[in-house]
């Protein structure tokens, strides 16, 4: 027999004390969703089951005890830190879920400039760590758009990536050691070593688990020397995305790693760069690092770009102003909310990745299909922002007017059909349907297609670590 | 220089108009025969009060039916010829802001709106006002008389508080004067007086970060418990969460409190100009990089609800002792 | 019913960082590199006009919406976008100089355009725009046309076939006037006036149609007294310094911060009130 709400709340209070348990209805409603459902939320419509409580863990032991309780009593746990998720990962998919929130565990435990490592609790805001590091001349190198609001636990749980990834890598390249708690209460600690070959790299069970296997309580990341004085920003306009992809590929293939390598199509570009790029694609690079390397990288990029006469260099002052305001803080979020309510126009994103030989085809097919098949679109475009030696990502941006439909129907009428097109075309072409936002709850219908025969490995992890199925039901693994 | 001050006696904010003009004009100028205040009014019962507050010795009271720009403009234009002025001074309220510019056009003079300060200088006057959304202050020169200036909102101060003893009063009845023909019907919904917010010693200002109308209403309750007046930043009013007349800032009310509690406000210059006269500014915001933090004396970086609830509790506790 | 909305595309000044406000001894700030937006008060006017057209349609009355800006080709995207939203005409007069700090010149051009086309009964525009913040253009336009002008407009509707109902903020409160055109409406702080977004389909239909552009010269002779220089000449600009101490009150949690704030600072201040 499952526990009642009151019994769940009681049991939680027993573990962490009443001060750490929140049951105010407004807060519970707000905690039943994340950015995926913001249209219905803005209209005061809450379609997801109300959680029983939010628990603010004070320490790893709290996390362990709460998970053990949930495991014994079959309570769905939604792990959370910064509440900036975009794919439904934080939605409460069953009645009486408990949000296990790590944002109170926000201590920066140690900064080690000699070993170039920093250790933080899961609730440390990335911005706070980054600000502290910069004071002493270092950086995390991690700069997702959610930086002002996101916290370390969630950033690791979703395999996040930032604007400077082409040089520094994604979070998986930055993580050294971890501490995570599993559903049975087991507290596991992975030590900080530069590398080891002592069996498979078990960190990857934790990194990207989206709260479906464990709760991350502590993270150690590499830190890097911060040398912004050596940064060289380069910007160009060009006619075709295909040319842009060619240039990105060549820069990577020749062995260069600019920190920023972004290619915007005219639609997505118009939104940001209309004051200097009229119906053109925009290519932006930043060369970063030690002086000689930054200079060599910039020089190489200029040479590669020069081979394509359609590329016209842009005064970097245009790009700098844009770049300085790229991240999303609380003010931007609040402004967006008001605009959405007034104009009934809302935008979302779908990020995918593929090898070089498929990326342009995926781009063109998806844009074409969306324009033809989805009604009321006001903007559809995309940009590539994370490149690798063997391919790149595509960040589709899609805005539409919500016409003749109730707030809770917006997802069915517009967002799911959009994702369906992009996901299916990408998987068909052999690419990946999720580049860095995570599967959440809304790309689960395609998870088996995404993995093919390797789904066996993913599936078995769930059976092994969460046999009772209490961790974030509906996330990554389909079915609730 | 012959100055004419033009005031709207049909407006509930008349005393504010007077105090802003007084702060602007120095005392000697106010006493000179060269300076006259024209007061348009509609309610004869208010005459004594209007006269008593007027900022100059010479006062010309003109009765009209109600304020309409076209009415006032046609009368002022008529009065100019027999008695030309070098400078027309209007307060920074809605009436003053529109009349100054339109009058200059009709009199072939020059105008500048929302003026912070001015100096005379031979054949020109030099004025300053806010430009670039309030980020910067611009200095302008005007050389065509009559100069028609409307003051910036919220100018106040004690530069000229002397009581004017002897008045020279002129009376006119222009109730039959030019009635704007284009208006076929007219109704007025009087708003809650702005005085409370303009004169409050303790102001609470809510910004976009309060996130909803419900939260605005809750903030209203907090403000009441704190005995503070409540205002909002532009986005809050524009979202319809609060009435427009609570708007604090360059396009709304300029407050002048001892204490201002700026809650979940990012702090654009347009807003900041509405609270910058506060002696003490406390900001509560989750964003340590918000512009308001550097423009505040004290700041708490945290979610406002929890901080405000505790603050209210502490203040009330001491009040009730 | 022919409505003309005048708007200005301005730099998004909030995007300028501290060091960009270079103002030693100059009278202009470099804003070329910053994203452009429609001046917020003009944006309100554009949306209020669309709402007017919606409301008039409900009364089986048609409205012809027109938009005008005095700008270079950078405004073309916005003009096409307005056509995609239902503006019958969205045109520009080529700006030969920076239109900032010259409201007399701008108003004269607008007035000349209106007289020359001779079809409009309602002119709408925002009360002022950032950079100049002159707050003069709509007023001067009305004076040059010798038309009445209502300021601080927050809403406008069709009242009957020949009249409009205009709501505006005034010193006495909210004034609602039923008026006969022609009239100039200067839009103030109008709630719920964010400009709606055109669909891709609508934009595509407008994409290839060129934007009608007129030379300012065409109207130079038509204006009775096109001012050669502005009433108020800008001499120089300075940064406004509002900086205070910005002391952060620290504490373990929100409640503790509130306690420290109160005990160490606010309590004393409140006692003196």
Short mmCIF file of C-alpha atoms in Angstrom, two decimals, chain B residues 8 10-13 17 66-70 73 93-99 101-106 109-114 124 126 129-144 153 181-191 194 201-202 226 234 237-240 244-245 247 250-252 258-259 261 268-270 272-273 275-282 284 288 293-303 306-308 310-311 313-315 318-319 321, chain C residues 11-16 21-23 27-31 37 39-41 44 100-101 104 127-140 142-144 146-152 154 163 167 169-183 188-194 225 227 229-263 265-267 269-273:
data_model
loop_
_atom_site.label_atom_id
_atom_site.label_comp_id
_atom_site.label_asym_id
_atom_site.label_seq_id
_atom_site.Cartn_x
_atom_site.Cartn_y
_atom_site.Cartn_z
CA UNK B 8 -3.01 73.96 -14.26
CA UNK B 10 -7.82 72.11 -12.64
CA UNK B 11 -5.40 69.41 -11.55
CA UNK B 12 -5.25 67.77 -8.09
CA UNK B 13 -1.46 68.01 -8.18
CA UNK B 17 3.36 72.07 -9.63
CA UNK B 66 -11.99 72.21 -17.78
CA UNK B 67 -8.44 71.56 -18.93
CA UNK B 68 -7.99 70.88 -22.61
CA UNK B 69 -4.70 71.68 -24.31
CA UNK B 70 -6.28 73.52 -27.21
CA UNK B 73 -3.03 77.23 -25.88
CA UNK B 93 3.18 67.09 -15.31
CA UNK B 94 1.24 65.89 -18.38
CA UNK B 95 -0.33 69.30 -19.06
CA UNK B 96 2.92 71.20 -18.72
CA UNK B 97 4.81 68.77 -20.94
CA UNK B 98 2.42 69.15 -23.84
CA UNK B 99 1.69 72.88 -23.50
CA UNK B 101 6.14 72.42 -26.81
CA UNK B 102 2.95 73.37 -28.59
CA UNK B 103 3.01 76.94 -27.32
CA UNK B 104 6.57 77.50 -28.54
CA UNK B 105 5.45 76.43 -31.96
CA UNK B 106 2.54 78.85 -32.01
CA UNK B 109 9.85 80.42 -30.03
CA UNK B 110 11.85 77.38 -28.97
CA UNK B 111 11.04 74.58 -26.54
CA UNK B 112 12.62 71.89 -24.46
CA UNK B 113 10.78 69.33 -22.34
CA UNK B 114 11.72 67.68 -19.03
CA UNK B 124 20.72 82.07 -25.18
CA UNK B 126 21.58 76.62 -21.47
CA UNK B 129 17.91 67.18 -19.36
CA UNK B 130 18.05 63.40 -19.41
CA UNK B 131 18.80 61.73 -22.75
CA UNK B 132 19.58 58.16 -23.91
CA UNK B 133 16.82 56.64 -21.78
CA UNK B 134 18.19 58.37 -18.69
CA UNK B 135 21.67 56.89 -18.96
CA UNK B 136 23.09 60.29 -19.84
CA UNK B 137 22.53 63.97 -19.18
CA UNK B 138 22.49 66.33 -22.19
CA UNK B 139 23.27 70.04 -22.27
CA UNK B 140 21.31 72.12 -24.77
CA UNK B 141 21.30 75.72 -25.90
CA UNK B 142 18.16 77.54 -26.98
CA UNK B 143 18.30 80.90 -28.73
CA UNK B 144 14.86 81.72 -30.08
CA UNK B 153 9.23 65.35 -13.22
CA UNK B 181 -14.72 71.22 -31.54
CA UNK B 182 -13.27 67.81 -32.28
CA UNK B 183 -14.32 66.47 -28.87
CA UNK B 184 -17.85 65.12 -29.05
CA UNK B 185 -17.92 63.57 -25.63
CA UNK B 186 -15.71 63.65 -22.56
CA UNK B 187 -15.65 61.80 -19.26
CA UNK B 188 -13.11 61.64 -16.48
CA UNK B 189 -12.34 58.80 -14.09
CA UNK B 190 -10.48 60.38 -11.23
CA UNK B 191 -7.60 58.26 -10.14
CA UNK B 194 -0.62 60.27 -6.48
CA UNK B 201 8.69 58.78 3.58
CA UNK B 202 8.88 55.03 3.14
CA UNK B 226 5.02 48.35 6.88
CA UNK B 234 7.31 50.14 -15.75
CA UNK B 237 2.39 48.41 -14.80
CA UNK B 238 2.64 47.50 -18.48
CA UNK B 239 1.86 43.85 -17.70
CA UNK B 240 -1.33 45.00 -16.06
CA UNK B 244 -0.57 52.70 -14.28
CA UNK B 245 -0.60 55.46 -11.68
CA UNK B 247 4.48 53.63 -12.07
CA UNK B 250 11.03 58.89 -15.65
CA UNK B 251 7.64 58.41 -17.28
CA UNK B 252 5.76 58.25 -13.99
CA UNK B 258 13.74 58.66 3.40
CA UNK B 259 13.76 54.93 2.75
CA UNK B 261 12.90 49.25 -0.58
CA UNK B 268 17.15 50.59 -15.43
CA UNK B 269 18.02 54.31 -15.44
CA UNK B 270 14.42 55.17 -16.29
CA UNK B 272 16.28 54.61 -10.95
CA UNK B 273 15.56 58.25 -11.68
CA UNK B 275 13.96 56.63 -6.60
CA UNK B 276 17.35 58.32 -6.71
CA UNK B 277 16.29 61.06 -4.31
CA UNK B 278 15.79 58.49 -1.55
CA UNK B 279 18.14 58.94 1.35
CA UNK B 280 18.44 55.20 1.83
CA UNK B 281 17.95 52.64 -0.94
CA UNK B 282 17.77 48.95 -0.06
CA UNK B 284 16.37 42.87 -2.58
CA UNK B 288 23.92 40.08 -7.72
CA UNK B 293 22.73 46.76 -6.60
CA UNK B 294 25.41 49.33 -7.47
CA UNK B 295 22.84 52.11 -7.19
CA UNK B 296 21.67 51.00 -3.74
CA UNK B 297 23.15 51.66 -0.32
CA UNK B 298 22.40 48.15 0.90
CA UNK B 299 21.46 44.96 -0.88
CA UNK B 300 20.22 41.52 0.04
CA UNK B 301 20.84 38.88 -2.59
CA UNK B 302 18.03 36.40 -2.06
CA UNK B 303 14.44 35.62 -2.94
CA UNK B 306 11.37 35.16 2.41
CA UNK B 307 13.37 38.30 3.16
CA UNK B 308 10.35 40.58 3.08
CA UNK B 310 10.88 38.23 7.95
CA UNK B 311 11.52 41.96 7.66
CA UNK B 313 7.54 40.46 10.98
CA UNK B 314 10.45 42.23 12.72
CA UNK B 315 9.18 45.70 11.93
CA UNK B 318 8.76 46.52 17.22
CA UNK B 319 5.84 48.68 16.20
CA UNK B 321 5.67 47.06 21.54
CA UNK C 11 19.42 50.96 -30.57
CA UNK C 12 18.65 48.71 -27.61
CA UNK C 13 20.52 50.88 -25.11
CA UNK C 14 20.28 48.27 -22.33
CA UNK C 15 22.70 46.18 -24.41
CA UNK C 16 25.48 48.74 -24.03
CA UNK C 21 29.21 54.93 -22.92
CA UNK C 22 32.20 56.90 -24.19
CA UNK C 23 31.30 60.47 -23.49
CA UNK C 27 27.84 64.68 -28.21
CA UNK C 28 27.01 61.24 -29.52
CA UNK C 29 27.38 57.71 -28.24
CA UNK C 30 28.45 54.96 -30.63
CA UNK C 31 25.34 52.81 -30.92
CA UNK C 37 14.49 47.50 -31.55
CA UNK C 39 11.12 52.33 -29.82
CA UNK C 40 8.89 50.87 -27.06
CA UNK C 41 6.34 53.72 -27.09
CA UNK C 44 2.73 50.34 -28.28
CA UNK C 100 18.11 62.09 -33.18
CA UNK C 101 17.85 65.45 -31.39
CA UNK C 104 11.42 69.80 -35.52
CA UNK C 127 5.35 60.06 -26.94
CA UNK C 128 9.15 59.99 -27.10
CA UNK C 129 12.04 57.75 -28.06
CA UNK C 130 15.29 56.83 -26.36
CA UNK C 131 18.50 58.58 -27.46
CA UNK C 132 16.85 61.99 -27.95
CA UNK C 133 13.97 61.55 -25.50
CA UNK C 134 12.78 64.92 -26.82
CA UNK C 135 9.08 64.16 -26.23
CA UNK C 136 8.26 66.72 -28.93
CA UNK C 137 7.69 64.96 -32.23
CA UNK C 138 3.97 64.12 -31.92
CA UNK C 139 3.21 67.57 -30.48
CA UNK C 140 5.07 69.39 -33.24
CA UNK C 142 0.06 68.23 -34.64
CA UNK C 143 1.05 71.90 -34.60
CA UNK C 144 2.47 71.78 -38.14
CA UNK C 146 -2.86 72.43 -37.19
CA UNK C 147 -4.61 69.34 -35.88
CA UNK C 148 -5.58 68.60 -32.27
CA UNK C 149 -3.38 66.29 -30.23
CA UNK C 150 -4.16 63.97 -27.33
CA UNK C 151 -1.20 62.84 -25.23
CA UNK C 152 -0.58 59.85 -22.91
CA UNK C 154 -3.46 54.21 -23.58
CA UNK C 163 -15.83 58.90 -34.33
CA UNK C 167 -8.53 56.80 -23.50
CA UNK C 169 -3.93 59.40 -18.80
CA UNK C 170 -4.16 62.95 -17.52
CA UNK C 171 -3.19 64.77 -14.37
CA UNK C 172 -6.77 64.55 -13.12
CA UNK C 173 -7.12 60.82 -13.81
CA UNK C 174 -8.14 58.91 -16.89
CA UNK C 175 -9.88 60.97 -19.56
CA UNK C 176 -12.04 59.28 -22.19
CA UNK C 177 -12.86 61.43 -25.18
CA UNK C 178 -15.09 60.67 -28.13
CA UNK C 179 -13.50 62.52 -31.00
CA UNK C 180 -13.96 63.32 -34.63
CA UNK C 181 -10.82 63.01 -36.73
CA UNK C 182 -8.38 64.33 -37.76
CA UNK C 183 -6.26 64.05 -34.66
CA UNK C 188 2.15 56.84 -23.44
CA UNK C 189 2.41 53.91 -21.03
CA UNK C 190 -0.23 51.66 -22.59
CA UNK C 191 -0.62 48.32 -20.82
CA UNK C 192 -0.65 45.08 -22.84
CA UNK C 193 0.77 46.63 -25.97
CA UNK C 194 3.61 44.29 -26.96
CA UNK C 225 8.80 76.23 -42.26
CA UNK C 227 13.55 74.33 -39.58
CA UNK C 229 18.33 73.93 -37.07
CA UNK C 230 16.62 72.40 -34.05
CA UNK C 231 15.07 74.58 -31.32
CA UNK C 232 17.48 73.09 -28.84
CA UNK C 233 21.02 72.41 -29.95
CA UNK C 234 22.83 69.60 -28.19
CA UNK C 235 26.12 70.88 -26.79
CA UNK C 236 27.45 67.86 -24.94
CA UNK C 237 26.51 64.80 -22.91
CA UNK C 238 27.71 63.33 -19.63
CA UNK C 239 27.22 60.06 -17.84
CA UNK C 240 24.75 60.17 -14.97
CA UNK C 241 26.31 58.76 -11.84
CA UNK C 242 23.85 57.12 -9.49
CA UNK C 243 26.38 54.92 -7.75
CA UNK C 244 26.01 54.27 -4.05
CA UNK C 245 27.88 51.97 -1.66
CA UNK C 246 26.12 48.75 -2.70
CA UNK C 247 26.94 46.98 0.58
CA UNK C 248 25.74 43.36 0.44
CA UNK C 249 24.07 42.18 3.63
CA UNK C 250 25.24 38.58 4.12
CA UNK C 251 23.61 35.85 6.14
CA UNK C 252 23.07 32.11 6.28
CA UNK C 253 19.61 32.34 4.79
CA UNK C 254 16.92 34.82 3.82
CA UNK C 255 15.60 35.16 7.36
CA UNK C 256 19.03 35.85 8.83
CA UNK C 257 19.80 38.43 6.14
CA UNK C 258 16.53 40.15 6.95
CA UNK C 259 17.40 40.15 10.63
CA UNK C 260 20.83 41.66 10.07
CA UNK C 261 19.40 44.21 7.65
CA UNK C 262 16.84 45.22 10.22
CA UNK C 263 18.95 45.25 13.38
CA UNK C 265 20.54 49.33 9.53
CA UNK C 266 16.81 49.67 8.97
CA UNK C 267 15.69 49.80 12.60
CA UNK C 269 16.25 54.65 10.05
CA UNK C 270 12.65 53.69 10.77
CA UNK C 271 12.91 55.12 14.29
CA UNK C 272 13.69 58.50 12.78
CA UNK C 273 10.81 58.54 10.33
#
